[in-house]
Each structure stands twice: as C-alpha cells, then as structure tokens.
Coordinates of C-alpha atoms in Angstrom, one line a residue:
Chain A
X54 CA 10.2 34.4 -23.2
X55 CA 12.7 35.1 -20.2
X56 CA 10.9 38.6 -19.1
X57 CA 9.9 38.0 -15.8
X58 CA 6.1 39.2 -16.1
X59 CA 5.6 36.4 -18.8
X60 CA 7.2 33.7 -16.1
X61 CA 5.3 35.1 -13.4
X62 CA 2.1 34.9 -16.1
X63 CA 2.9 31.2 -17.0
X64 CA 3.7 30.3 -13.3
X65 CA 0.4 31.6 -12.4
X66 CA -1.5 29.7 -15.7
X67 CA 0.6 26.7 -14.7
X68 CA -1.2 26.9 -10.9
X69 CA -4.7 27.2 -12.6
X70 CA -3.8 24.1 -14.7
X71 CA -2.2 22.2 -11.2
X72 CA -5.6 23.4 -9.3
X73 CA -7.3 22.1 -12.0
X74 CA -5.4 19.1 -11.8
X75 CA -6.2 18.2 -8.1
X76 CA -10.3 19.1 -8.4
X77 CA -10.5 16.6 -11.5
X78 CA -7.3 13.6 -10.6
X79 CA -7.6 13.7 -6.8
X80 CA -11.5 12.2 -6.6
X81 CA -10.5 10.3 -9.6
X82 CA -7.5 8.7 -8.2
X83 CA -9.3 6.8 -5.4
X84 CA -12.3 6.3 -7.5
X85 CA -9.9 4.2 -9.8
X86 CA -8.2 2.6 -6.8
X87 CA -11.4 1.4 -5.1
X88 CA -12.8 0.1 -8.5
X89 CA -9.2 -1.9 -8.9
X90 CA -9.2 -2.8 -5.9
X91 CA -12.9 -4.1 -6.1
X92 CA -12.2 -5.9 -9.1
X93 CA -8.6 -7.6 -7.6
X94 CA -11.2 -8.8 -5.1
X95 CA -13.7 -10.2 -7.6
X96 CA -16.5 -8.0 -7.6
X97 CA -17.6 -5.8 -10.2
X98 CA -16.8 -2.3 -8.0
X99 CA -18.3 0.7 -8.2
X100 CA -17.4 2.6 -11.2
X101 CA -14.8 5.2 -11.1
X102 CA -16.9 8.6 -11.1
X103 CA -18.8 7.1 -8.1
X104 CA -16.5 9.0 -6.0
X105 CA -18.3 12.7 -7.9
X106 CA -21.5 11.4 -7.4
X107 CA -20.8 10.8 -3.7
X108 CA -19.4 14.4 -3.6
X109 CA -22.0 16.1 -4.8
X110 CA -24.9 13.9 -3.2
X111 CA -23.3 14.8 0.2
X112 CA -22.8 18.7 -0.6
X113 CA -26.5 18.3 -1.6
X114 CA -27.6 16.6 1.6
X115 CA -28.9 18.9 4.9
X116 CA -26.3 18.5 7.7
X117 CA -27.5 17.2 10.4
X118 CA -25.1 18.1 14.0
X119 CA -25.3 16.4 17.2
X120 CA -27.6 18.8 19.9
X121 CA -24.4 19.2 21.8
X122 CA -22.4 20.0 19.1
X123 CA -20.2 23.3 19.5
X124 CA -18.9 25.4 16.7
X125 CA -15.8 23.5 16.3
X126 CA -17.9 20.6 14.7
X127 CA -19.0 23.6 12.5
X128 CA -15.2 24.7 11.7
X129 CA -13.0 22.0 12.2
X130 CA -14.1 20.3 9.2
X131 CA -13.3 23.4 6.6
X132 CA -10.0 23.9 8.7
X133 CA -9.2 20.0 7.6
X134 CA -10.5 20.9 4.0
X135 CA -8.9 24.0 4.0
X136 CA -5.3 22.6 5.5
X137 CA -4.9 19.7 2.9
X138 CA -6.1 21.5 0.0
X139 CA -3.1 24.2 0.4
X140 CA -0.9 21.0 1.3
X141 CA -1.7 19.6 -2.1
X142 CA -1.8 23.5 -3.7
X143 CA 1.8 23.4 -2.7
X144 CA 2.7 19.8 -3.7
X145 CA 4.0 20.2 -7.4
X146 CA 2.0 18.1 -9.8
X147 CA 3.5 18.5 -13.4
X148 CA 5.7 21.0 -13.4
X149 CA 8.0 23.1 -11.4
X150 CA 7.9 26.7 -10.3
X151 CA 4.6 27.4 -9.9
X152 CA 3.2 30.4 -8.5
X153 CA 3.1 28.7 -4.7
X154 CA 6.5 27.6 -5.6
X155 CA 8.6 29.9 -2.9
X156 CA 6.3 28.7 -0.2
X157 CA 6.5 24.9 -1.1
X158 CA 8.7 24.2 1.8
X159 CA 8.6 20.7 3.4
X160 CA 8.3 21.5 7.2
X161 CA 5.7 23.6 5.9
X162 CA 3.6 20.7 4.5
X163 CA 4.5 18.6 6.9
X164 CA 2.9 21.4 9.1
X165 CA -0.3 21.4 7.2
X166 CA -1.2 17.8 7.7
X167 CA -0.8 17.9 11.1
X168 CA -2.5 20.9 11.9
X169 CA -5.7 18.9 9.5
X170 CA -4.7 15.9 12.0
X171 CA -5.1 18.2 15.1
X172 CA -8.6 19.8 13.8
X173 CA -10.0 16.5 12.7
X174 CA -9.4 15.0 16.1
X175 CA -11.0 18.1 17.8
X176 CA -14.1 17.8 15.1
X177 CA -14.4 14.0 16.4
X178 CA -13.7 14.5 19.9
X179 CA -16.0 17.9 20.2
X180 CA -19.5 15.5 20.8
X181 CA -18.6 13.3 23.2
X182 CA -19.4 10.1 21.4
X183 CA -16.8 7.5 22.7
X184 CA -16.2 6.3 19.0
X185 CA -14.5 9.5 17.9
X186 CA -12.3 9.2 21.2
X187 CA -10.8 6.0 20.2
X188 CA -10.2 6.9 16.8
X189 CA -8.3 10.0 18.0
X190 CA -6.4 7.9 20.4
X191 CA -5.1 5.5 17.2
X192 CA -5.2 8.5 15.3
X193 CA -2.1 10.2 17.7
X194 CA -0.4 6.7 18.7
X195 CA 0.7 6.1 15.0
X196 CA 1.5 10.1 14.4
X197 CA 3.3 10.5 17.4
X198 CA 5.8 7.5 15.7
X199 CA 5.2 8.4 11.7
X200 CA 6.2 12.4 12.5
X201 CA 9.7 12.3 13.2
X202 CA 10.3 9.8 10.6
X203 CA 9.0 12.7 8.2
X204 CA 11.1 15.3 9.8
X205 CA 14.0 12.8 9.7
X206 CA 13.3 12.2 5.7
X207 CA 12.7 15.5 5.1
X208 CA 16.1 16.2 7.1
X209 CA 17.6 13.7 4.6
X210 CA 16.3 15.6 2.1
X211 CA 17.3 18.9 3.6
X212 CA 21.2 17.6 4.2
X213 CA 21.4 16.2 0.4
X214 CA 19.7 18.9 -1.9
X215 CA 20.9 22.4 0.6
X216 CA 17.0 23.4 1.1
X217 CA 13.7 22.4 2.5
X218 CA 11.8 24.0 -0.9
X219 CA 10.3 21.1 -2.4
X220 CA 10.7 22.8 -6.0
X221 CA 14.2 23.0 -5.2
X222 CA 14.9 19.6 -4.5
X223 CA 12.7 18.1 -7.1
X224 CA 14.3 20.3 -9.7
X225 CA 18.2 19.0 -7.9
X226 CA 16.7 15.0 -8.2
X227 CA 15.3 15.8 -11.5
X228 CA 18.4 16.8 -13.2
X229 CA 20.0 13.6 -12.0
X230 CA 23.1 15.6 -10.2
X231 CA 22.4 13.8 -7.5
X232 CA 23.0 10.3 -8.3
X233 CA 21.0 6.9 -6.6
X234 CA 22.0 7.7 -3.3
X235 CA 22.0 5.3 -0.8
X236 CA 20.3 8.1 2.3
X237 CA 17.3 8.9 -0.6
X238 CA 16.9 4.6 -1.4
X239 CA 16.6 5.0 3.0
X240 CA 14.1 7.7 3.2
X241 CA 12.0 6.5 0.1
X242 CA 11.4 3.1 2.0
X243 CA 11.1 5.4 5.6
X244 CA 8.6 7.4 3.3
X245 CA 6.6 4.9 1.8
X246 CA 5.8 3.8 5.4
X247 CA 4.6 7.0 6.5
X248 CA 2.4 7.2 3.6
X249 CA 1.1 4.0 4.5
X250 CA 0.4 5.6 7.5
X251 CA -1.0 8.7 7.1
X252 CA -3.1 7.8 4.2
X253 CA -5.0 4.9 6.5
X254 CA -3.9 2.0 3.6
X255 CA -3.3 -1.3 4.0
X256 CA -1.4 -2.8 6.4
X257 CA -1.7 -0.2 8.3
X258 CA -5.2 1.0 8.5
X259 CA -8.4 -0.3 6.7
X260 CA -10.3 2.6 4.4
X261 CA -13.2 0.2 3.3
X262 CA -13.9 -0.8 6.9
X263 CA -17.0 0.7 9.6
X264 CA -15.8 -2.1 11.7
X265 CA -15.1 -1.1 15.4
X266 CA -11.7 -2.8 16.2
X267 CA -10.5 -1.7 12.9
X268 CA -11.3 1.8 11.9
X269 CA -8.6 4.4 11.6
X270 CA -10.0 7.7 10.6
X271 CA -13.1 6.8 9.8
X272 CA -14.2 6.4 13.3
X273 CA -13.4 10.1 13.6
X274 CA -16.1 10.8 10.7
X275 CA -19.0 9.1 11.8
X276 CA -21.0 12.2 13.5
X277 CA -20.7 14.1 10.1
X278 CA -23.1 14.1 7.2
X279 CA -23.8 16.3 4.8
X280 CA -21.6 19.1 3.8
X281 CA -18.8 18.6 6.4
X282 CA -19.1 14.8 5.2
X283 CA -17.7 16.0 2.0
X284 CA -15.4 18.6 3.2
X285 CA -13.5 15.7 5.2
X286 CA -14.3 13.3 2.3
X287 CA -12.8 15.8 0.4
X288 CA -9.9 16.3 2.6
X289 CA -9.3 12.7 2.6
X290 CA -9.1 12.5 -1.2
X291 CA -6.8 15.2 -1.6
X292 CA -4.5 13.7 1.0
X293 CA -4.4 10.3 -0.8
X294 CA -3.1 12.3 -4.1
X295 CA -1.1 14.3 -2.1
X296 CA 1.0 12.0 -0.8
X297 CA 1.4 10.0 -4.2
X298 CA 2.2 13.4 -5.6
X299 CA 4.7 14.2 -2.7
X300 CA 6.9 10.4 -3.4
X301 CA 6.2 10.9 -7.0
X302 CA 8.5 14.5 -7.0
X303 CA 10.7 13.5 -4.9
X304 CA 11.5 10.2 -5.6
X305 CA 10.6 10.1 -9.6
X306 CA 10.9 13.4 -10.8
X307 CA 11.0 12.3 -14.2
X308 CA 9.5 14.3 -16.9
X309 CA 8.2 16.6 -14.7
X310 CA 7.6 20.5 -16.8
X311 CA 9.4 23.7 -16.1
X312 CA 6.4 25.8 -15.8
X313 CA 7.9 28.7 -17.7
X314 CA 7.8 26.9 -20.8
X315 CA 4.3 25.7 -22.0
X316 CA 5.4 23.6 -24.7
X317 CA 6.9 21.6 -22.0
X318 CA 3.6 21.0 -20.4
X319 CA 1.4 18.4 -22.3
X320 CA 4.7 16.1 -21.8
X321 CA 4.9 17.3 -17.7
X322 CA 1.0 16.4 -17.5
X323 CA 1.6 13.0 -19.9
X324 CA 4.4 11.5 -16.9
X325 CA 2.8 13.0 -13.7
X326 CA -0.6 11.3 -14.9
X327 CA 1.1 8.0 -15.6
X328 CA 3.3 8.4 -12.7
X329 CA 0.1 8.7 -10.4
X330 CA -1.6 6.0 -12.1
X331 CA 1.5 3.7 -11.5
X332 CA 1.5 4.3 -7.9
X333 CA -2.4 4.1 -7.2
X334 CA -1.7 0.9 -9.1
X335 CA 1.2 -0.6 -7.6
X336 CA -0.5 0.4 -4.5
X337 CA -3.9 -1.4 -4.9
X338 CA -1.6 -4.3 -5.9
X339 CA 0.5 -4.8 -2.6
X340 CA -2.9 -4.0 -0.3
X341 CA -4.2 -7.1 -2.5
X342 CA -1.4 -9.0 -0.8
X343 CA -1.6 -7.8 2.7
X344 CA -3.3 -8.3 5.5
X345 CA -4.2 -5.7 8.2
X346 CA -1.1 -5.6 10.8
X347 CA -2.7 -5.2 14.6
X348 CA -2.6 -1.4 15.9
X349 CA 0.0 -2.7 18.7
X350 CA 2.1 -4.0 15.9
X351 CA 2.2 -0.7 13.8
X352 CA 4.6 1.4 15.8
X353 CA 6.8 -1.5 15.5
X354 CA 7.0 -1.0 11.9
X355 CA 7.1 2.8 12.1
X356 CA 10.3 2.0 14.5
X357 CA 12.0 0.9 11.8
X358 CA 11.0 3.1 9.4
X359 CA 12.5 5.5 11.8
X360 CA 15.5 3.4 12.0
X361 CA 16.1 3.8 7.9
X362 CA 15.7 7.5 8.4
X363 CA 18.1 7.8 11.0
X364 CA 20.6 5.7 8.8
X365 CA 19.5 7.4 6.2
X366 CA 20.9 10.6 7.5
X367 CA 24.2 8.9 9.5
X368 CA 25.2 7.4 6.1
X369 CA 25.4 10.9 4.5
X370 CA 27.8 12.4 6.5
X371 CA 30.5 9.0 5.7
X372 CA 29.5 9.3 2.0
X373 CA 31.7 10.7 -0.9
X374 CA 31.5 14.4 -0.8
X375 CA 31.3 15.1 2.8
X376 CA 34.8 15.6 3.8
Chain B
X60 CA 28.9 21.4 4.7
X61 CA 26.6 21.6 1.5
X62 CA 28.0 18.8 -0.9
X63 CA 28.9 20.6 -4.5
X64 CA 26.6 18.3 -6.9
X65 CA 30.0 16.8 -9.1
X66 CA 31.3 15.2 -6.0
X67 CA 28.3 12.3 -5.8
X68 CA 29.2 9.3 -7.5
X69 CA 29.0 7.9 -11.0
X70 CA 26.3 5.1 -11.6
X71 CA 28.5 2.0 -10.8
X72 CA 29.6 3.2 -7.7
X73 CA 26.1 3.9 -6.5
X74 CA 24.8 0.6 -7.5
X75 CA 27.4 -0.9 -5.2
X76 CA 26.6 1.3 -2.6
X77 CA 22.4 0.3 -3.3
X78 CA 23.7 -3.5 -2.9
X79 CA 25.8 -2.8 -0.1
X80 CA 23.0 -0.7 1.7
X81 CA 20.3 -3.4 1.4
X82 CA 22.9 -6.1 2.7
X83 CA 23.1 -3.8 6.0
X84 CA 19.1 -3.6 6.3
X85 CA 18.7 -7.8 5.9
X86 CA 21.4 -7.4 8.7
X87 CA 18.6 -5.2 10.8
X88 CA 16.3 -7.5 9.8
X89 CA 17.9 -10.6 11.0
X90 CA 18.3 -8.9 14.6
X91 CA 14.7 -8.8 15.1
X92 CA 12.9 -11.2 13.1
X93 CA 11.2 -14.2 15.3
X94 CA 10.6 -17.2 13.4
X95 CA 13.2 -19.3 12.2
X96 CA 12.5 -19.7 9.1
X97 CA 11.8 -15.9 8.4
X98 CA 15.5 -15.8 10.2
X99 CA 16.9 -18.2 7.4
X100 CA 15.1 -16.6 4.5
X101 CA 16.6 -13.2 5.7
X102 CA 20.1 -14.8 5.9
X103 CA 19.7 -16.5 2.1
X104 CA 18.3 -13.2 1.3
X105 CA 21.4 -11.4 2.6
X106 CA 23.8 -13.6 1.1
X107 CA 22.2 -13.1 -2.3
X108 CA 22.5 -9.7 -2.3
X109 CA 25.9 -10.1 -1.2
X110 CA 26.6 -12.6 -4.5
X111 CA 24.7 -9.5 -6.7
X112 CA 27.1 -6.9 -5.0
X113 CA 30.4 -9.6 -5.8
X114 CA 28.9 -9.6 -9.3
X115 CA 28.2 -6.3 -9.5
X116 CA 32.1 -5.7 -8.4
X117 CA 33.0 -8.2 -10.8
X118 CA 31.8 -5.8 -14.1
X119 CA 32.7 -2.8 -12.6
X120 CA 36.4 -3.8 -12.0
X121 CA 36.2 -6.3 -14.7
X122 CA 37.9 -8.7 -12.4
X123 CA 37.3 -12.8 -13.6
X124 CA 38.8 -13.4 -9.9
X125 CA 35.5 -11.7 -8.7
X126 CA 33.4 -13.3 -10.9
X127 CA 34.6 -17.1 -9.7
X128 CA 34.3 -15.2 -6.1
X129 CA 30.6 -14.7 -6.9
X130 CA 29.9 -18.2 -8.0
X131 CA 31.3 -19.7 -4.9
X132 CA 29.3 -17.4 -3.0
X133 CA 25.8 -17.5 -5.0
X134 CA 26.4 -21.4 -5.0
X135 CA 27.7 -22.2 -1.1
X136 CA 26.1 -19.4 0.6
X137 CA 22.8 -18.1 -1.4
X138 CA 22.0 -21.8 -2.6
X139 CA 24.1 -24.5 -0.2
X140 CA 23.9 -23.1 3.3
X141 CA 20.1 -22.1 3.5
X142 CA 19.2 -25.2 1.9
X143 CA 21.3 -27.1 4.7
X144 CA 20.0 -24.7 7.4
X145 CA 16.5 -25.7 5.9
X146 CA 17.2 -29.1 6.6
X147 CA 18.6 -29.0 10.0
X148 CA 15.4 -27.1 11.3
X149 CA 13.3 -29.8 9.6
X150 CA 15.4 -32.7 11.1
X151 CA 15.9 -31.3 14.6
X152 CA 11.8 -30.4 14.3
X153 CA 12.8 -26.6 15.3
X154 CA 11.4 -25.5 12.0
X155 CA 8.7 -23.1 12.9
X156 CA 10.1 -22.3 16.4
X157 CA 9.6 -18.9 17.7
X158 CA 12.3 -17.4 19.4
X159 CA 12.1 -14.6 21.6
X160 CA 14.5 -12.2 20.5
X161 CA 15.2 -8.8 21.9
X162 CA 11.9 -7.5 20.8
X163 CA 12.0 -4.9 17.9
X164 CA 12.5 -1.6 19.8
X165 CA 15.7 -2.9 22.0
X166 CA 17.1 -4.7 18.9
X167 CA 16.9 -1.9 16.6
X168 CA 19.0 0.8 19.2
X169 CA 21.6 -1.7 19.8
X170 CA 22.0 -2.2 16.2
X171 CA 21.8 1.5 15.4
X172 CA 24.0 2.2 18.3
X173 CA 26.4 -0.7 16.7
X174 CA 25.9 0.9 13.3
X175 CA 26.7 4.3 14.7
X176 CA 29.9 3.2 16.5
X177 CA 31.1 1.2 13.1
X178 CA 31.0 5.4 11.5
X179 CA 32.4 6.8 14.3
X180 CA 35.2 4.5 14.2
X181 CA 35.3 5.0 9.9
X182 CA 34.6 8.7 10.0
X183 CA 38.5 9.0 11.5
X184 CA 39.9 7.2 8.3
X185 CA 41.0 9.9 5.9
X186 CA 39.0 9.8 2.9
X187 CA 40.8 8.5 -0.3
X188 CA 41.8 5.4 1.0
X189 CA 41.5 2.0 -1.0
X190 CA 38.1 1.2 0.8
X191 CA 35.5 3.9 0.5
X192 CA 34.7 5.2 3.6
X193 CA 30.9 4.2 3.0
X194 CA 31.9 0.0 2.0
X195 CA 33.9 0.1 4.8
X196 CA 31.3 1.5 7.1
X197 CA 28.4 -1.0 5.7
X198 CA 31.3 -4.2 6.5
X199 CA 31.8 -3.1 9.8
X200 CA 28.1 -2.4 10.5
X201 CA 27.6 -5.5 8.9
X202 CA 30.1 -7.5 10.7
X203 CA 28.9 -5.8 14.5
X204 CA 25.6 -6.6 13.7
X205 CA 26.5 -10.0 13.2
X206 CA 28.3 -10.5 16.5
X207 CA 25.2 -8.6 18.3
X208 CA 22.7 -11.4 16.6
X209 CA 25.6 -14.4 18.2
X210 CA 25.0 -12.9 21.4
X211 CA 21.6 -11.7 21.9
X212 CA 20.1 -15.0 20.3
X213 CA 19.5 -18.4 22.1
X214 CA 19.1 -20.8 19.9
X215 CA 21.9 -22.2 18.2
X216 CA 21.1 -22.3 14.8
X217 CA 19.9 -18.3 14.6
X218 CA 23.7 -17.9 16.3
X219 CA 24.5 -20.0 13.8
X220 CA 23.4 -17.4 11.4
X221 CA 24.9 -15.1 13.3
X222 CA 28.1 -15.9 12.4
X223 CA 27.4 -16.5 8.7
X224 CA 26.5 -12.9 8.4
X225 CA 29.3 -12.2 10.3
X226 CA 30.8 -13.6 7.5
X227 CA 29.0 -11.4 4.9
X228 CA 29.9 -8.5 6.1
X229 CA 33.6 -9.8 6.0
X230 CA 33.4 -10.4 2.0
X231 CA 31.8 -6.9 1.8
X232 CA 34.8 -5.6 2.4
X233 CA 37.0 -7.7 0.5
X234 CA 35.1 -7.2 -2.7
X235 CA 35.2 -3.3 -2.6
X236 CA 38.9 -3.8 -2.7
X237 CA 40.5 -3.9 -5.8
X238 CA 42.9 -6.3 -6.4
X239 CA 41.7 -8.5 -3.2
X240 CA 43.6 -11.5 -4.1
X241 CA 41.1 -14.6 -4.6
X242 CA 43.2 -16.6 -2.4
X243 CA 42.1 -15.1 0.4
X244 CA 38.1 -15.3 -0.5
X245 CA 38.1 -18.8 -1.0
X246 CA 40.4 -19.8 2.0
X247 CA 37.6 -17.8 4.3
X248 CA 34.9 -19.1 2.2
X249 CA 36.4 -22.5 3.2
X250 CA 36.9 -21.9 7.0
X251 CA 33.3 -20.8 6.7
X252 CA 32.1 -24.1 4.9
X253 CA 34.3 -26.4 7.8
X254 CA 33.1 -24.1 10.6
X255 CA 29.3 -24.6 9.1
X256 CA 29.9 -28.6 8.9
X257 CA 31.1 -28.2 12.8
X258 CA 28.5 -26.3 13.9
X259 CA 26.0 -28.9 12.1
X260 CA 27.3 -31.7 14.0
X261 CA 27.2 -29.6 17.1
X262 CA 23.6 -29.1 16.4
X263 CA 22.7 -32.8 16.6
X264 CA 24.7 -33.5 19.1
X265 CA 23.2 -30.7 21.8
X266 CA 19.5 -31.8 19.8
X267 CA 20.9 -35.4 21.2
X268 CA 21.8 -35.0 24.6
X269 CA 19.1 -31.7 25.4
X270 CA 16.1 -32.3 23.1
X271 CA 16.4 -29.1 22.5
X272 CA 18.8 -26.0 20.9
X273 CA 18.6 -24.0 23.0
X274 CA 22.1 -23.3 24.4
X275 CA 21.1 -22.4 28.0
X276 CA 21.2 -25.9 28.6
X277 CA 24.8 -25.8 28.4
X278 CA 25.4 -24.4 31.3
X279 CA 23.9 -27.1 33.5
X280 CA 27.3 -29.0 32.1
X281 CA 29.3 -29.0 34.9
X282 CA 32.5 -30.9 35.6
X283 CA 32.2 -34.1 36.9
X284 CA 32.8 -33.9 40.7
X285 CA 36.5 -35.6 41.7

C-alpha cells in the first residue's frame, strides 16, 4: 500500500472522484439553496435539478454577441470558466493529497479568482453598454477592500500552520495540533465576510435580483446568452461551492479522507457532503434574516473584517509559543 | 519563528482565550456602533461574555471565589446595569438617539492603533509570568479601548459605557490570575456600582438643567462673574 506508484494511482483516482464531485455537487449546491431559500420565503421554488436543466438549455441555445463585440466577449468568458474551475480543482473536497495537491497553494487561488474577476469585468466592459460599466465599478470597490482581508487571513493561516499549501494546513487543523486558536476564530469571521462578498450573497449583494440599483455581478452578465451564459453560470456555480469548500477545509476539516487510502473515502465523501449541506443551509438561513446592506455601507463592513484579520495576525505573535 | 505544534495550548486555556477574544471585538464594536441602544446591547453583551469567561475561569481553576465573582458579575453587570441603562434612555427620552461617533473607518485605527500599543507594551513582559501574555494583552486592549470610547463619545450615557467596559477589561485581568483574592473583585465591583448610581444622578441632573446629554453643554458653565 505505501509504494509510491499506488499513492500517485489513488491520488490520481481520488482527483477523478473530486472532479466528479464538483460537475455533480457544485450545480446542485445552489439548486438546493435557491429551492430552500424559495421555500423559507413561501413559495414552492424551483426544484433542485432546475439549475441542469438551465445548463444544458443555455449550452443548447445559439449565442447571440453584440455587433460591436470584440474577441474578448468571445474569450473572457472560458477564461472566467476556465480560472474558477482550476480554483475549485485545487480546493480539496473529501480528501487530502490529491493529485493537484502540491499546487494547492492559497495565494495561488486567491490568484485565480481574481484573475476570473479581472476577465469577467473586461467580458462586461468590452461592448460598451453602460450597465456592465456599473457593475464593474461595484464589482472592484468591494474587491479592492475584500482582497487584502484574504491575503491577511491567508497570512494568518501562513504564520500558524508554516505553509501557504492548503493540503498542508488542512491536514495541520485536521489533526487538531493546532488547538481553537483565537487568530483562526479572527480569520474565520474575516473569512466568512469575504465569502459574503465574493459569492454576491446576502447582505452584501442580491443573486435573485435584475434590479438596477442592486445588481452585483449580474449586471456584468446581461450581454451574454447562450453558451458563454453558461460558461459564466457555470463559473458562478463553481465559485459558490468553492468557497463553501475553501471555509469547510480550513475551518472544519473534520472527517475529511487521506486520499491514499480508499477505504477511507466513502466516510471523507459522507462529512464533506454533510459539511456542504450544513453551510448552504446555515447560509440560506441567515440571508432569510437579512436585509441587503447599501453598496456605500459594504466597505464598512469589509473594514472590519479587515480589522479581525489584522488582529488576527498581531494576536499570534503575543500568543503561547511565539517566544 | 515557526511555532512547534506541542506548544499551543490545551482546551481550557483556549476557551478562555475564545471568551477573552470575543470580549475585545464587543469592545470594537462599542467604538463605532451609533445608536444607543445597539451601544447598550453591545455593553450587556460584553459583560456577559465577561460573566462566561469568570465562569469559565471558575471550572478551570476550580475556584468557588470565582464562581461568587461570576454571579456578581452576571447579576450587576450582564442583568442590573443594562436594565438601568435601559431605563435611563427611556426616562431621559434619549432612547433611540443617534450619535455621531467617529465614523467606522477612524474608530476602527484608533482602536487598532490602541490595541497595537497594549502588545507592544505586553510583548516586553517575559513570557511565563502569572498573566499570560495574551489575557494580559486582551485587558489592556480592553481597558484602552474603553478610555478611547470616554473620550471620543459625546453623550453621557455611551461615556457612561465607556467607563463600564473600562471596567471589563479590568476584571479580565483579575480573573486570569490565579489566586486573585475576591476581596478585591467585589470592592471594584462596588466602586463600580457607587460610581454607576453617581453617574445616574448626574444624568438627570445635566437632562435637568440642559434638556439634553450631551456634555458639550457643559462647557457653557462658566464661573459666575465677581
């Protein structure tokens, strides 16, 4: 069992399983948490596989391009497909030491989504239609605040666990050498706000909405149709599981599977599903109980996330084992 | 620099450490929030916490001298002073008032450069003392912050408030201590309590004479020409 081809076999398998994972959970994720959230508001909902049927009607559908439209409307939206998909690829789902495990690194991921940030705003920017402007302007305002509170967290992260390698750290916070730490209870609330953030939830950003004062990124997908619709759709969806996947190794790395022993798995895939669940959950229920903070208002709130990241890192260096 | 794993803490000490944490971000909290009562649910808040960290002390140390110390301070200062603070803001009709504070931005550097200077002055203590480095940091923090909400604020109940977190921040520290005496917790849990029923006569008196709490209107009080 310990030769190395048969780990690099199973870390391999393990990545099929994990890509597997994210085709099937990611669309299915937000299909659950719109139909919750649909029925937390009284209405019936649209059932959960709605979200495949929307997927493949789109892919089906002819695209139709602005007559000014340059090539980057044609590319930008397979470079935002293509840079959250390898985000999530290197996110670890169920178990640890995948085949993508070496290059799993935070600032790395943290790179990704920006880089789909950066190509989305050029795909909604690249017609000319004011709408897409706007939407790019929100877009950068709440990045430009929500990115160093990442780098700070992940910093946190860096300081406490003696890597950026996300397999690293989850497998150091997994084993429970670590303790409850007061910096990681500072970074997971700095965290959850930047989720907030970059997903476009609640209170931060609206995804139900086509309204004009409110939309977040949606106002930077309205010249699409067809197959980019999806790809971004797509994108979307993966980012939403992403960054439940992201909190959920980091900050409950419970039951999560080495991936060089199978047996392990069904048990990794048993918590990760439940763990997701919980979130998508937990997260429906607190947009139930929000409303929509204004766009002024948000960088406010990112301030302080960025204040618990800062404190986050100050208190590690007074903390026991850092004389 | 890298910490070796076995040198983070056992289970209760992290839990006092959680508490104590989470008494320091109520403390950023109160510097910024507007509304009164948002201020006096952040202080009751606070001083909750601070009766779960006492408690928490309490089974850790297995201390009945905590435990009475967490009873006062659950009763007088999670249940008693909010509920008199709640009161005063009803009767003075300030209940609902919104209070320009520093704004967010301004108030959170000042209390992260407050926080900062409470760890610079900690980070010279040599570790291994009776006080953790970290409980003493979060007092300190704690206890600045307070002062910084007394000064920035200018109504006189939020300074008020001010100076009961001040007080938090104080039994903070006296609780990670072992062996803190509970002579001394209950005579500054009763200078506290006589300092409260002061500033609440204060309050009517300036609600009186001003129609109002805010304490600019002090300085119009001059001295009576000879």
């Amino acid at each position: 069992m310990n030769s190395p081809i048969l780990i690099a076999l199973f870390g391999l398998i393990a990545l099929a399983l994990h890509v597997t994972v994210l085709a099937i959970g990611a669309p299915w994720l937000l299909g659950y948490s719109r139909c919750l959230q649909a029925r937390l508001q009284g209405r019936r909902g649209p059932p959960t596989l709605q979200v495949f049927r929307d997927l493949t009607r789109l892919w089906r559908k002819e695209s139709m391009l602005a007559e000014n439209a340059s090539s980057v409307s044609q590319i930008a939206p397979l470079v935002v497909f293509a840079a959250s998909a390898t985000a999530a690829l290197l996110v670890p789902s169920f178990a640890l030491g995948l085949s993508t495990g070496p290059a799993s690194d935070l600032i790395l991921i943290a790179g990704l989504f920006s880089l789909s940030r950066a190509a989305s705003a050029l795909a909604a920017m690249d017609v000319g239609n004011w709408f897409g402007g706007l939407g790019v302007s929100r877009e950068f305002l709440l990045a430009f605040f929500a990115e160093p509170v990442l780098l700070l967290v992940f910093f946190t992260l860096n300081l406490v666990a003696g890597s950026t390698n996300l397999d690293h750290i989850a497998e150091l916070l997994r084993t429970g050498v670590l303790g409850l730490r007061l910096s990681l209870g500072l970074a997971l609330a700095a965290m959850i706000t930047v989720a907030l953030t970059e997903m476009g939830r609640l209170p931060i950003g609206n995804p139900s909405t086509h309204l004009e004062v409110t939309m977040l990124h949606e106002a930077e997908t309205l010249e699409f149709s067809g197959r980019e619709l999806a790809f971004i759709e797509a994108a979307a969806m993966l980012r939403f599981f992403t960054w439940l996947a992201l909190l959920a190794a980091i900050f409950a790395p419970f039951g999560i599977a080495p991936a060089a022993s199978p047996f392990d798995w069904p048990l990794g895939l048993l918590s990760f599903g439940a763990k997701m669940l919980l979130l998508a959950t937990a997260l429906v229920f607190f947009e139930a109980g929000v409303a929509r903070m204004r766009i002024f208002r948000v960088p406010e709130l990112l301030g302080i996330a960025l204040m618990l990241s800062m404190l986050a890192v100050l208190f590690l260096f007074v903390s026991e084992g850092y004389t | 620099m890298i910490p070796t794993p076995d040198s983070f803490g056992q289970f209760d000490y992290d839990m006092a450490h959680l508490l104590e944490g989470t008494v320091l971000l109520f403390s950023f909290a109160l510097l910024y929030q507007r509304r009164l009562y948002a201020v006096i649910q952040t202080y009751t808040a606070q001083a909750l916490t601070v009766a779960a960290a006492c408690f928490w002390q309490a089974h850790v140390q297995h201390s009945a001298d905590l435990f009475a110390t967490g009873i006062v301070t659950l009763l007088a200062k999670g249940i008693g002073f909010p509920w008199a603070l709640t009161r005063i803001a009803a009767r003075t009709h300030a209940a609902g008032s919104v209070e320009m504070s520093f704004g967010v931005f301004p108030s959170l550097a000042l209390g992260l450069f407050l926080a900062c200077l409470a760890l610079l002055v900690v980070m010279r203590i040599p570790a291994g003392a009776a006080l953790t480095r970290e409980t003493l940091a979060m007092s300190l923090s704690v206890l600045l912050l307070g002062l910084a909400m007394m000064t920035t604020r200018s109504s006189a109940i939020t300074q008020t408030i001010g100076f009961l977190s001040v007080e938090n921040g104080l039994s903070l520290a006296a609780i990670g201590v072992p062996g803190m005496p509970i002579v001394v917790e209950l005579s500054v849990a009763f200078l506290v309590m006589v300092a409260f029923i002061v500033f609440g006569i204060f309050f009517f008196r300036i609600r009186a004479q001003f129609d109002s709490l805010e304490l600019h209107h002090l300085d119009r009080i001059t001295e009576a020409p000879e």
